[in-house]
Tab-separated table of C-alpha atoms in Angstrom:
chain	number	residue	atom	x	y	z
A	36	MET	CA	66.612	130.941	80.700
A	37	GLN	CA	66.543	128.346	84.108
A	38	ILE	CA	65.672	130.189	86.926
A	39	PRO	CA	65.864	128.091	90.317
A	40	LEU	CA	63.862	129.144	93.462
A	41	ASN	CA	62.264	128.140	96.070
A	42	LEU	CA	58.542	128.479	95.325
A	43	ASN	CA	56.316	127.647	98.277
A	44	ASP	CA	58.346	125.487	100.273
A	45	ASP	CA	59.565	123.495	97.140
A	46	LYS	CA	62.942	124.047	95.008
A	47	ILE	CA	62.341	124.174	91.465
A	48	VAL	CA	63.504	125.174	88.478
A	49	LEU	CA	61.499	127.338	86.178
A	50	ASP	CA	62.137	128.138	82.337
A	51	ALA	CA	61.723	131.643	81.515
A	52	GLU	CA	62.783	134.789	79.750
A	53	ALA	CA	65.204	136.865	81.903
A	54	ASP	CA	62.650	139.858	81.794
A	55	ASP	CA	59.429	138.121	81.879
A	56	SER	CA	57.455	139.155	85.249
A	57	LEU	CA	57.135	136.968	88.377
A	58	LEU	CA	53.732	137.441	87.906
A	59	THR	CA	53.367	136.039	84.257
A	60	VAL	CA	55.327	133.248	85.353
A	61	LEU	CA	53.223	132.102	88.462
A	62	ARG	CA	50.225	132.614	86.411
A	63	ARG	CA	51.776	130.255	83.693
A	64	GLU	CA	52.579	127.647	86.494
A	65	LYS	CA	48.893	127.747	87.647
A	66	TYR	CA	48.950	130.183	90.539
A	67	PHE	CA	45.791	131.793	90.143
A	68	LYS	CA	45.545	133.778	93.543
A	69	VAL	CA	48.153	135.964	91.829
A	70	LYS	CA	46.295	138.267	89.916
A	71	CYS	CA	47.060	140.877	87.244
A	72	GLY	CA	45.507	144.469	87.850
A	73	CYS	CA	47.310	147.493	87.416
A	74	ASP	CA	50.357	145.860	86.156
A	75	LYS	CA	52.102	149.020	87.309
A	76	GLY	CA	52.624	147.601	91.094
A	77	PHE	CA	49.808	149.917	92.737
A	78	CYS	CA	47.105	147.925	93.378
A	79	GLY	CA	48.279	144.853	95.525
A	80	ASN	CA	46.297	142.473	93.331
A	81	CYS	CA	49.047	140.359	92.421
A	82	THR	CA	50.968	140.408	95.822
A	83	VAL	CA	53.385	137.478	96.882
A	84	LEU	CA	56.063	137.010	99.685
A	85	LEU	CA	59.270	137.273	98.483
A	86	ASN	CA	61.737	136.252	101.404
A	87	ASP	CA	58.813	136.941	103.543
A	88	LYS	CA	58.147	140.365	102.275
A	89	PRO	CA	54.985	141.602	100.321
A	90	VAL	CA	56.051	142.565	96.729
A	91	SER	CA	54.090	143.199	93.528
A	92	SER	CA	55.150	140.209	91.392
A	93	CYS	CA	53.914	142.328	88.471
A	94	LYS	CA	57.151	144.342	88.753
A	95	ILE	CA	59.829	141.742	89.890
A	96	PRO	CA	61.891	140.083	86.812
A	97	ILE	CA	61.698	136.690	87.011
A	98	SER	CA	65.665	136.693	86.806
A	99	LEU	CA	65.562	138.518	90.072
A	100	VAL	CA	64.153	135.648	92.080
A	101	ARG	CA	67.045	133.204	91.434
A	102	ASN	CA	67.636	131.295	94.906
A	103	GLU	CA	65.094	133.092	96.406
A	104	ASN	CA	62.190	132.224	98.429
A	105	VAL	CA	58.740	133.061	96.919
A	106	GLU	CA	55.623	132.119	98.439
A	107	THR	CA	51.869	132.457	96.947
A	108	LEU	CA	48.627	132.817	98.464
A	109	GLU	CA	47.364	129.317	98.037
A	110	TYR	CA	50.387	128.038	100.113
A	111	PHE	CA	50.174	130.708	102.710
A	112	LYS	CA	46.469	130.078	103.401
A	113	LYS	CA	47.542	126.330	104.262
A	114	ASN	CA	50.708	126.287	105.908
A	115	ASN	CA	51.173	129.688	107.887
A	116	ALA	CA	49.399	130.279	111.328
A	117	PHE	CA	49.053	133.774	110.727
A	118	TYR	CA	46.164	133.328	108.282
A	119	ALA	CA	44.007	132.047	110.565
A	120	ASP	CA	44.362	135.369	112.917
A	121	ILE	CA	44.002	137.478	109.604
A	122	GLN	CA	40.938	135.548	108.522
A	123	SER	CA	39.407	136.146	112.265
A	124	GLY	CA	40.617	139.516	112.281
A	125	PHE	CA	38.900	140.322	108.943
A	126	LYS	CA	35.819	138.691	109.775
A	127	GLU	CA	35.464	140.726	113.243
A	128	ALA	CA	35.710	143.752	111.358
A	129	GLY	CA	32.902	142.588	108.940
A	130	MET	CA	35.120	142.082	106.031
A	131	ASN	CA	34.312	140.120	103.010
A	132	LEU	CA	36.925	140.014	100.504
A	133	CYS	CA	36.310	139.707	96.895
A	134	GLY	CA	38.981	137.335	96.093
A	135	TYR	CA	40.746	139.475	93.353
A	136	CYS	CA	42.503	141.878	95.812
A	137	GLU	CA	42.760	139.272	98.832
A	138	ALA	CA	46.561	138.745	98.394
A	139	GLY	CA	47.634	142.349	98.836
A	140	LYS	CA	45.343	142.894	101.813
A	141	ILE	CA	46.399	139.340	103.347
A	142	PHE	CA	50.071	139.711	102.789
A	143	THR	CA	49.993	143.371	104.150
A	144	THR	CA	48.062	142.540	106.877
A	145	TYR	CA	50.711	139.745	107.563
A	146	TRP	CA	54.062	142.263	107.246
A	147	ILE	CA	52.255	144.500	109.392
A	148	ILE	CA	51.605	142.146	112.470
A	149	LYS	CA	55.228	140.608	112.029
A	150	THR	CA	56.697	144.073	111.836
A	151	TYR	CA	54.516	145.655	114.499
A	152	PRO	CA	52.946	143.133	117.016
A	153	HIS	CA	51.023	145.979	118.329
A	154	PRO	CA	50.526	148.430	115.171
A	155	GLU	CA	49.955	152.044	115.536
A	156	LEU	CA	47.265	153.396	113.515
A	157	LYS	CA	49.856	155.474	111.391
A	158	ASN	CA	52.291	152.436	110.571
A	159	ILE	CA	48.960	150.674	109.170
A	160	GLN	CA	47.815	153.690	107.044
A	161	ASN	CA	51.142	153.919	105.600
A	162	ALA	CA	51.419	150.566	104.724
A	163	ILE	CA	48.087	150.118	103.222
A	164	LYS	CA	48.130	153.390	101.287
A	165	HIS	CA	48.991	152.211	97.991
A	166	LEU	CA	46.206	149.136	98.067
A	167	ASP	CA	43.092	149.461	96.263
A	168	CYS	CA	40.237	148.686	98.354
A	169	CYS	CA	37.550	147.769	95.828
A	170	CYS	CA	35.680	145.398	98.272
A	171	THR	CA	35.981	147.347	101.583
A	172	ASP	CA	36.625	150.653	102.798
A	173	ARG	CA	39.949	151.578	104.594
A	174	THR	CA	38.092	152.059	107.839
A	175	THR	CA	37.315	148.723	107.825
A	176	PHE	CA	40.313	147.235	106.467
A	177	ILE	CA	42.363	148.930	109.162
A	178	ASN	CA	39.882	147.895	111.861
A	179	GLY	CA	40.341	144.065	110.280
A	180	ILE	CA	44.095	144.575	110.689
A	181	LEU	CA	43.817	145.753	114.336
A	182	TYR	CA	41.902	142.355	115.088
A	183	ALA	CA	44.048	140.469	113.492
A	184	ALA	CA	47.088	141.424	115.553
A	185	ALA	CA	45.078	141.231	118.578
A	186	PHE	CA	43.942	137.534	117.624
A	187	ASN	CA	47.782	136.802	116.587
A	188	HIS	CA	48.881	138.339	119.722
A	189	SER	CA	46.263	136.027	121.967
A	190	ARG	CA	47.408	133.179	120.019
A	191	MET	CA	51.229	133.812	120.494
A	192	GLU	CA	50.355	134.025	124.460
A	193	ARG	CA	49.042	130.847	124.534
A	194	SER	CA	51.637	129.109	123.032
């Protein structure tokens, strides 16, 4: 089946079975920042942006992304101004991501900052409750998000 979509700002057509997961297809296309973790949509390792919202790609059939916008971490890191704010915030909090779970943490932080420019603790806790924190503890992760939001706010004021 031919699936047209906008992948990392490129209009492409992928050949896949309708019930193949987005994760499977992206890995086949050599997007290796999308990791297979629990394969149940809980861990966050396979997170991508679908129409600018973080989703677990292991739970999304490729047929549902027809004509949609999908963004992987590879592209986000190079092309999104929010990434520098997130990276600075995580560094300020003392976070060192392992590389396996970074997509879930980075994309969730991005969504939090876009949704709540001045996030409250309850907003953050609710947004991250499903993510595994294998390389950092929750308190450090929450602090990283708060720092990232502050860096983003500062950058936006300068613009």
